[in-house]
N, CA, C and O atoms as a DFTB+ gen file, in Angstrom:
388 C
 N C O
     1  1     -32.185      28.791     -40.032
     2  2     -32.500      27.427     -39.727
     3  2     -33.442      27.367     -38.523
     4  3     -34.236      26.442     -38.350
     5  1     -33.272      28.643     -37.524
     6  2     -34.001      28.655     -36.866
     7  2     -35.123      28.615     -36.943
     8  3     -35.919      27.993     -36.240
     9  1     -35.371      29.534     -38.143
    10  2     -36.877      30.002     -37.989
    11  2     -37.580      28.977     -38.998
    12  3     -38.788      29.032     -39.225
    13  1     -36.852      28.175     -39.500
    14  2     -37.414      27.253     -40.072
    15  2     -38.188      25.876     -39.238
    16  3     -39.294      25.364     -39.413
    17  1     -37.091      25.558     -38.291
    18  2     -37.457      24.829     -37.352
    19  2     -38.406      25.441     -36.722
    20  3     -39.320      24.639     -36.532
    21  1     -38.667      26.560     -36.263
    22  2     -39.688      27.293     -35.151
    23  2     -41.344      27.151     -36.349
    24  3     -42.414      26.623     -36.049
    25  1     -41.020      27.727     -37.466
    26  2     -42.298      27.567     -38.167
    27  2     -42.566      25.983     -38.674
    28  3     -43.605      25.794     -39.307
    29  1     -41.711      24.884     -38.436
    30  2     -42.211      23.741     -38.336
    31  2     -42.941      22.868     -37.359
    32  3     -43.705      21.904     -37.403
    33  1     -42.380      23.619     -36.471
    34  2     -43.166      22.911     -35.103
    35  2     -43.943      23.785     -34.722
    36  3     -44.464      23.573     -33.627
    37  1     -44.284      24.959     -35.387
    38  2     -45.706      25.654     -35.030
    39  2     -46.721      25.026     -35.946
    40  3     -47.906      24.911     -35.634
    41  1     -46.074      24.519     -37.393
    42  2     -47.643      24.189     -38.309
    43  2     -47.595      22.419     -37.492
    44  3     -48.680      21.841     -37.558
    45  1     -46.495      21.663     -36.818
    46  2     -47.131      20.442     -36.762
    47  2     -47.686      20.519     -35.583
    48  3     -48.350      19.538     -35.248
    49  1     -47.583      21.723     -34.584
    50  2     -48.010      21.297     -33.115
    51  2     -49.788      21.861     -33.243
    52  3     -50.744      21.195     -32.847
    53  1     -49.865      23.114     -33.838
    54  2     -50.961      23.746     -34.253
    55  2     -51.943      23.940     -34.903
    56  3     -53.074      24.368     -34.673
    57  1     -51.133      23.400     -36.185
    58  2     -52.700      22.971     -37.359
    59  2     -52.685      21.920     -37.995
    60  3     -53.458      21.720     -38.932
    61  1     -51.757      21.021     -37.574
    62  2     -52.130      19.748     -38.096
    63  2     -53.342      19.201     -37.076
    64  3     -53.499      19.392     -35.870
    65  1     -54.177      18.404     -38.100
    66  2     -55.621      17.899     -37.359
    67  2     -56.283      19.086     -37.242
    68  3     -57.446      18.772     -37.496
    69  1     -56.257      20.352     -36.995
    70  2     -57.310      21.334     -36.521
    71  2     -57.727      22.274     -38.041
    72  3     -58.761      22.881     -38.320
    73  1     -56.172      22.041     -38.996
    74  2     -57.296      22.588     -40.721
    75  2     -56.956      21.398     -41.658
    76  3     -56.378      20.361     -41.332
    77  1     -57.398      21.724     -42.819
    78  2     -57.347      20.675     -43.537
    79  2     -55.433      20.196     -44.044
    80  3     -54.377      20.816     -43.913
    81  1     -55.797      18.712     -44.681
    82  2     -54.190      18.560     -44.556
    83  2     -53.532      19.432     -46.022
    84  3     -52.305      19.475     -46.107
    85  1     -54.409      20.136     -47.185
    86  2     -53.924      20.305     -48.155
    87  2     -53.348      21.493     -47.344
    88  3     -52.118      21.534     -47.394
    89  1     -54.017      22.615     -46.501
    90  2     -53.588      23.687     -45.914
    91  2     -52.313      23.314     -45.484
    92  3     -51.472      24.010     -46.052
    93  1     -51.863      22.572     -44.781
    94  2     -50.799      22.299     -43.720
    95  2     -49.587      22.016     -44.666
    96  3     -48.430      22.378     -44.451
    97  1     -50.097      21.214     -45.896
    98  2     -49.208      20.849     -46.774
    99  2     -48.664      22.161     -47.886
   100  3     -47.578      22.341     -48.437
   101  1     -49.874      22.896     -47.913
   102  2     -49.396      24.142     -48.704
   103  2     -48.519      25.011     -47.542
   104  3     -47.346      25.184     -47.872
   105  1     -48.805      25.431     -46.582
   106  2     -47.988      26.061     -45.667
   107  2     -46.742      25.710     -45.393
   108  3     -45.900      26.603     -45.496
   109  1     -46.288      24.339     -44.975
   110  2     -45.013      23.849     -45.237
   111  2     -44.419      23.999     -46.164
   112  3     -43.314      24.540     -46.165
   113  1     -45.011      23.550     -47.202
   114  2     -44.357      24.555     -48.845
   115  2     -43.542      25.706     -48.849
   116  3     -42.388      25.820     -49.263
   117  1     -44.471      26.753     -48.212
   118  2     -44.067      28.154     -48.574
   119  2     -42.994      28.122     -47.216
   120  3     -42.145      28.982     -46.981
   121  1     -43.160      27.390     -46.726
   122  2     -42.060      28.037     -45.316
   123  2     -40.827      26.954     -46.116
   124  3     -39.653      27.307     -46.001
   125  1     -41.015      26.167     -46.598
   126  2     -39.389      25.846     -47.201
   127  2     -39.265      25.908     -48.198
   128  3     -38.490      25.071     -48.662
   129  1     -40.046      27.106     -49.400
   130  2     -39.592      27.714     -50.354
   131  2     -38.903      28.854     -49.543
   132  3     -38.536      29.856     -50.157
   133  1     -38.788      28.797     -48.754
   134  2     -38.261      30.697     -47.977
   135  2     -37.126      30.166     -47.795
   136  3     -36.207      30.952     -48.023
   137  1     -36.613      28.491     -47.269
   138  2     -35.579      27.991     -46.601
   139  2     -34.787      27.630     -47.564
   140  3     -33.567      27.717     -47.425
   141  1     -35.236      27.263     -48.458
   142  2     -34.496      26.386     -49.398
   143  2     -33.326      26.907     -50.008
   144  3     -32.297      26.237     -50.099
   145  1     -33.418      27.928     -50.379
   146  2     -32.814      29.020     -51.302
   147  2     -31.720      29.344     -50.435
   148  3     -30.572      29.397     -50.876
   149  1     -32.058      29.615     -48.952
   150  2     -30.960      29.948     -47.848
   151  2     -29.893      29.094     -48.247
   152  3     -28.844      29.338     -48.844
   153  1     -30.585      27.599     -47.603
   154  2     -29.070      26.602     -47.596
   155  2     -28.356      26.267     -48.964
   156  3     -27.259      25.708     -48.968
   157  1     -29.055      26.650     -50.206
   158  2     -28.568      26.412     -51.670
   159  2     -27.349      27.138     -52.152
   160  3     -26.526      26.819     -53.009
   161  1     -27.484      28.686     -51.030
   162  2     -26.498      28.961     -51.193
   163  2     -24.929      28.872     -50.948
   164  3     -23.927      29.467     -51.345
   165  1     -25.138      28.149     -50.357
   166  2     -24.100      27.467     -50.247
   167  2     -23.438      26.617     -50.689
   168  3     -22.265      26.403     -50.383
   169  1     -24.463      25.671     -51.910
   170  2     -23.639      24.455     -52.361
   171  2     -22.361      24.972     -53.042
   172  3     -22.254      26.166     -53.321
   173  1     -21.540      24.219     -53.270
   174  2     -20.119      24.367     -54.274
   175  2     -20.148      24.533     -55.299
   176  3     -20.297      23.401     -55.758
   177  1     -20.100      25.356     -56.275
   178  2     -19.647      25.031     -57.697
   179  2     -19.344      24.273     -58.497
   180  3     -18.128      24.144     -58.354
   181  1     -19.727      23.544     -59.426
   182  2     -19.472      22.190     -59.678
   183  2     -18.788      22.363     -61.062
   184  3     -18.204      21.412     -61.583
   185  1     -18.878      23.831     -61.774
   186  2     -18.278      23.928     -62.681
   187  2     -16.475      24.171     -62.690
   188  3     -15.702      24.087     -63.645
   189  1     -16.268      24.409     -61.626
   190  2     -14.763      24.883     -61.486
   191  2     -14.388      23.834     -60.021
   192  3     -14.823      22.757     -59.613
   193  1     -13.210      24.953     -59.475
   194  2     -12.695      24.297     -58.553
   195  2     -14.092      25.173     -56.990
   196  3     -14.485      26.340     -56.980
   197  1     -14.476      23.999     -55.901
   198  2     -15.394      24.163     -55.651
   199  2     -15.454      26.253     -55.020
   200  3     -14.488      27.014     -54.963
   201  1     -16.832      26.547     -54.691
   202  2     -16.880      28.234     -54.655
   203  2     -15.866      28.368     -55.553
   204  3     -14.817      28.141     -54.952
   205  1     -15.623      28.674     -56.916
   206  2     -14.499      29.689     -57.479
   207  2     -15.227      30.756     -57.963
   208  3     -14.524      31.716     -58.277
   209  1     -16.980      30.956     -58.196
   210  2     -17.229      32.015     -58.686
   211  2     -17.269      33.203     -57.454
   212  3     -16.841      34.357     -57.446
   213  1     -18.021      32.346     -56.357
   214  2     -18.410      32.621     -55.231
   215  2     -17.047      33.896     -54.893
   216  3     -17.112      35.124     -54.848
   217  1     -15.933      32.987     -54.710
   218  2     -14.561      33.490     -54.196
   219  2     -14.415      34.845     -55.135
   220  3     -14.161      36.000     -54.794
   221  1     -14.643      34.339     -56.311
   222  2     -14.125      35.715     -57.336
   223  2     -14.582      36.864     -57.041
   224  3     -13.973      37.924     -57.181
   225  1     -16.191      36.657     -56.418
   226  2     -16.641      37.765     -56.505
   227  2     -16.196      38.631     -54.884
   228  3     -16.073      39.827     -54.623
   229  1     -16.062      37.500     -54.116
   230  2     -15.318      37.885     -52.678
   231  2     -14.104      38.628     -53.429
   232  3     -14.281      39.802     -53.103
   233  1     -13.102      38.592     -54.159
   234  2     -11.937      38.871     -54.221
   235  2     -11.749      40.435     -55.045
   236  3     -10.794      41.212     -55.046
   237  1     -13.102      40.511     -55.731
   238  2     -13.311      41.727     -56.552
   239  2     -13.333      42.850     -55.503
   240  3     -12.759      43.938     -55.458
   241  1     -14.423      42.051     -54.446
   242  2     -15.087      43.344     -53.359
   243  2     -13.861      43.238     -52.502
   244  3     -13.892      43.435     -51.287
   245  1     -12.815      42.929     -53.151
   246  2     -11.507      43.176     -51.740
   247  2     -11.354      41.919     -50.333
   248  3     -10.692      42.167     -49.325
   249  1     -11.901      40.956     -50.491
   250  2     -11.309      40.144     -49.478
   251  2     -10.161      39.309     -50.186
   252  3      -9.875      38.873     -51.301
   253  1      -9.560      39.345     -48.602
   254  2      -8.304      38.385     -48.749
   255  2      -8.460      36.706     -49.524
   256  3      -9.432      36.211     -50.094
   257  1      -7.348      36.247     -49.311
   258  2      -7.639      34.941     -49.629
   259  2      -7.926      33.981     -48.628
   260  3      -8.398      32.872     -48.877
   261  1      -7.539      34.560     -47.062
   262  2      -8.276      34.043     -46.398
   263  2     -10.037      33.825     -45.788
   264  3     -10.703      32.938     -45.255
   265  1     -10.216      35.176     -46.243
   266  2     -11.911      35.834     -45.662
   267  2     -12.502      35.038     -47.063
   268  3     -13.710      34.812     -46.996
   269  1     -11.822      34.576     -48.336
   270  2     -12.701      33.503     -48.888
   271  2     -12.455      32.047     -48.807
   272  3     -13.279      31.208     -49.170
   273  1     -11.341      31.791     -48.337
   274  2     -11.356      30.650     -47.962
   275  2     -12.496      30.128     -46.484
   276  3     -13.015      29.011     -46.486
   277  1     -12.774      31.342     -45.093
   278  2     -13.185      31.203     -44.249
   279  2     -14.930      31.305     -44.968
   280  3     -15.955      31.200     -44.294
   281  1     -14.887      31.470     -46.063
   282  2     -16.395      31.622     -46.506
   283  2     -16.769      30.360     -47.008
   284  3     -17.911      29.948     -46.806
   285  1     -15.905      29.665     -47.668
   286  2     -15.460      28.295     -48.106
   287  2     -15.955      27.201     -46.863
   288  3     -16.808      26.313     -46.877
   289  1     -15.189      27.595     -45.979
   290  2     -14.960      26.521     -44.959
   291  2     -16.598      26.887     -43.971
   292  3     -17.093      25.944     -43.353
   293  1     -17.189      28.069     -43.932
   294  2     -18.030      27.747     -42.746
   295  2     -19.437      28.001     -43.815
   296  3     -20.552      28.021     -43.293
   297  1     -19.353      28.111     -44.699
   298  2     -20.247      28.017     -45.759
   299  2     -20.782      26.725     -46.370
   300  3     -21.696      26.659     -47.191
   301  1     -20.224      25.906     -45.959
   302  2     -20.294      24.572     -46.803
   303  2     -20.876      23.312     -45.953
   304  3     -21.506      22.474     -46.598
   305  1     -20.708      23.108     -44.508
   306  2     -21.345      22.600     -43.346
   307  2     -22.168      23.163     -43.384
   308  3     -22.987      22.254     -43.245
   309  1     -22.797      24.107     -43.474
   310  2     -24.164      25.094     -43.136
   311  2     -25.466      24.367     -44.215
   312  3     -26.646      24.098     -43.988
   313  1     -24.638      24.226     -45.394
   314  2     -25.020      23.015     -46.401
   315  2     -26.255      22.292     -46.200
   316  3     -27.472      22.313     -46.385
   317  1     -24.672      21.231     -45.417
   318  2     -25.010      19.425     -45.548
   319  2     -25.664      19.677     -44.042
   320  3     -25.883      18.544     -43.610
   321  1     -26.004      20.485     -43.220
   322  2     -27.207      20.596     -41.907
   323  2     -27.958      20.505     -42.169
   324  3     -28.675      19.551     -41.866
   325  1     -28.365      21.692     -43.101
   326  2     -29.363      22.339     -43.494
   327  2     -30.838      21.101     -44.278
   328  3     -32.062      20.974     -44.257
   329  1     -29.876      20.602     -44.741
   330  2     -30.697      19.608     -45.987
   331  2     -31.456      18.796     -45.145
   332  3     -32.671      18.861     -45.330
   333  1     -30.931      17.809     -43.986
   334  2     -31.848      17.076     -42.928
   335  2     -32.342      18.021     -42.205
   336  3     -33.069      17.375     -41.450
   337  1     -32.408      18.664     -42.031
   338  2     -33.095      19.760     -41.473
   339  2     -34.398      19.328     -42.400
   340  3     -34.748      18.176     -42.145
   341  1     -35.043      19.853     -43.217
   342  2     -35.469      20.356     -44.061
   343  2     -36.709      18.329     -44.217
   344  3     -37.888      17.975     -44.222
   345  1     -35.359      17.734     -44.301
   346  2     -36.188      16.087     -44.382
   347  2     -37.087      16.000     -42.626
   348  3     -38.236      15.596     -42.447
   349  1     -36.031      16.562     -41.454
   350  2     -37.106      16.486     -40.341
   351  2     -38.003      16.861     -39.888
   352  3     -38.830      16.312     -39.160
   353  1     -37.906      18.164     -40.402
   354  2     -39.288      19.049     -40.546
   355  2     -40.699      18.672     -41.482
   356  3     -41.843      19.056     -41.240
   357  1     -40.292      17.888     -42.509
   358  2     -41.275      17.091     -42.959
   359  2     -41.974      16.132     -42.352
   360  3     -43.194      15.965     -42.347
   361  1     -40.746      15.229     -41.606
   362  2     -41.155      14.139     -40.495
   363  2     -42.115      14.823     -39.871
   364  3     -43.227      14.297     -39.924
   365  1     -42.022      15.928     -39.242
   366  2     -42.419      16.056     -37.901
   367  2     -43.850      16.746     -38.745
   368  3     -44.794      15.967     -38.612
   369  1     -44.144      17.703     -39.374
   370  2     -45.251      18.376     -39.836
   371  2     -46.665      17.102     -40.050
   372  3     -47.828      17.150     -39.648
   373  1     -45.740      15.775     -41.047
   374  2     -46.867      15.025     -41.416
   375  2     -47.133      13.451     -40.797
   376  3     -47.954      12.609     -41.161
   377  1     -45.795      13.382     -39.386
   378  2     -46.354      12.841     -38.345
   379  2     -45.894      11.422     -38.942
   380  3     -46.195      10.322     -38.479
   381  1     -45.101      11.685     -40.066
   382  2     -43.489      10.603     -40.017
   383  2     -42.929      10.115     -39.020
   384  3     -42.579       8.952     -39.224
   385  1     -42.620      10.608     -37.738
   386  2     -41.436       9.869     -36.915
   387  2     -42.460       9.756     -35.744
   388  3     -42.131       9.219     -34.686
């Protein structure tokens, strides 16, 4: 998340106005095609009860039922951050806020 934020406020402080805006707009692209995928992993399962594949596969490689429940629990806030994250960094690149 960091480095998402850090490469957002380098393309809005740095090349916005100084290259063209399709550049700035393609660059933001690729820096939250890199991000996106991060925080996705995390969403819940929607086919079962929420992470149950996630967990299964925790439970194959030997964790407890707690070390997937704690994957559960700090996995899932990391989420719902992540996503405004992602809307402010837009703000800020194309001079939204």
């Amino acid at each position: 998340m960091l480095a998402f934020l850090s490469a957002t406020y380098l393309i809005s402080e740095y090349l916005t106005g100084t290259v063209p805006v399709w550049l700035v707009a393609k660059l933001f692209t690729l820096v939250g095609m890199v991000y996106a995928p991060i925080i996705g992993l995390a969403f819940p399962d929607r086919s079962g009860p929420a992470y149950a594949d996630l967990r299964r596969h925790l439970r194959e490689a030997g964790a407890t039922l707690g070390q997937e429940r704690a994957f559960a629990w700090v996995g899932g806030p990391f989420t719902f951050v992540g996503m405004p994250v992602v809307l402010v960094g837009s703000f800020l690149v194309f001079d939204l806020l």
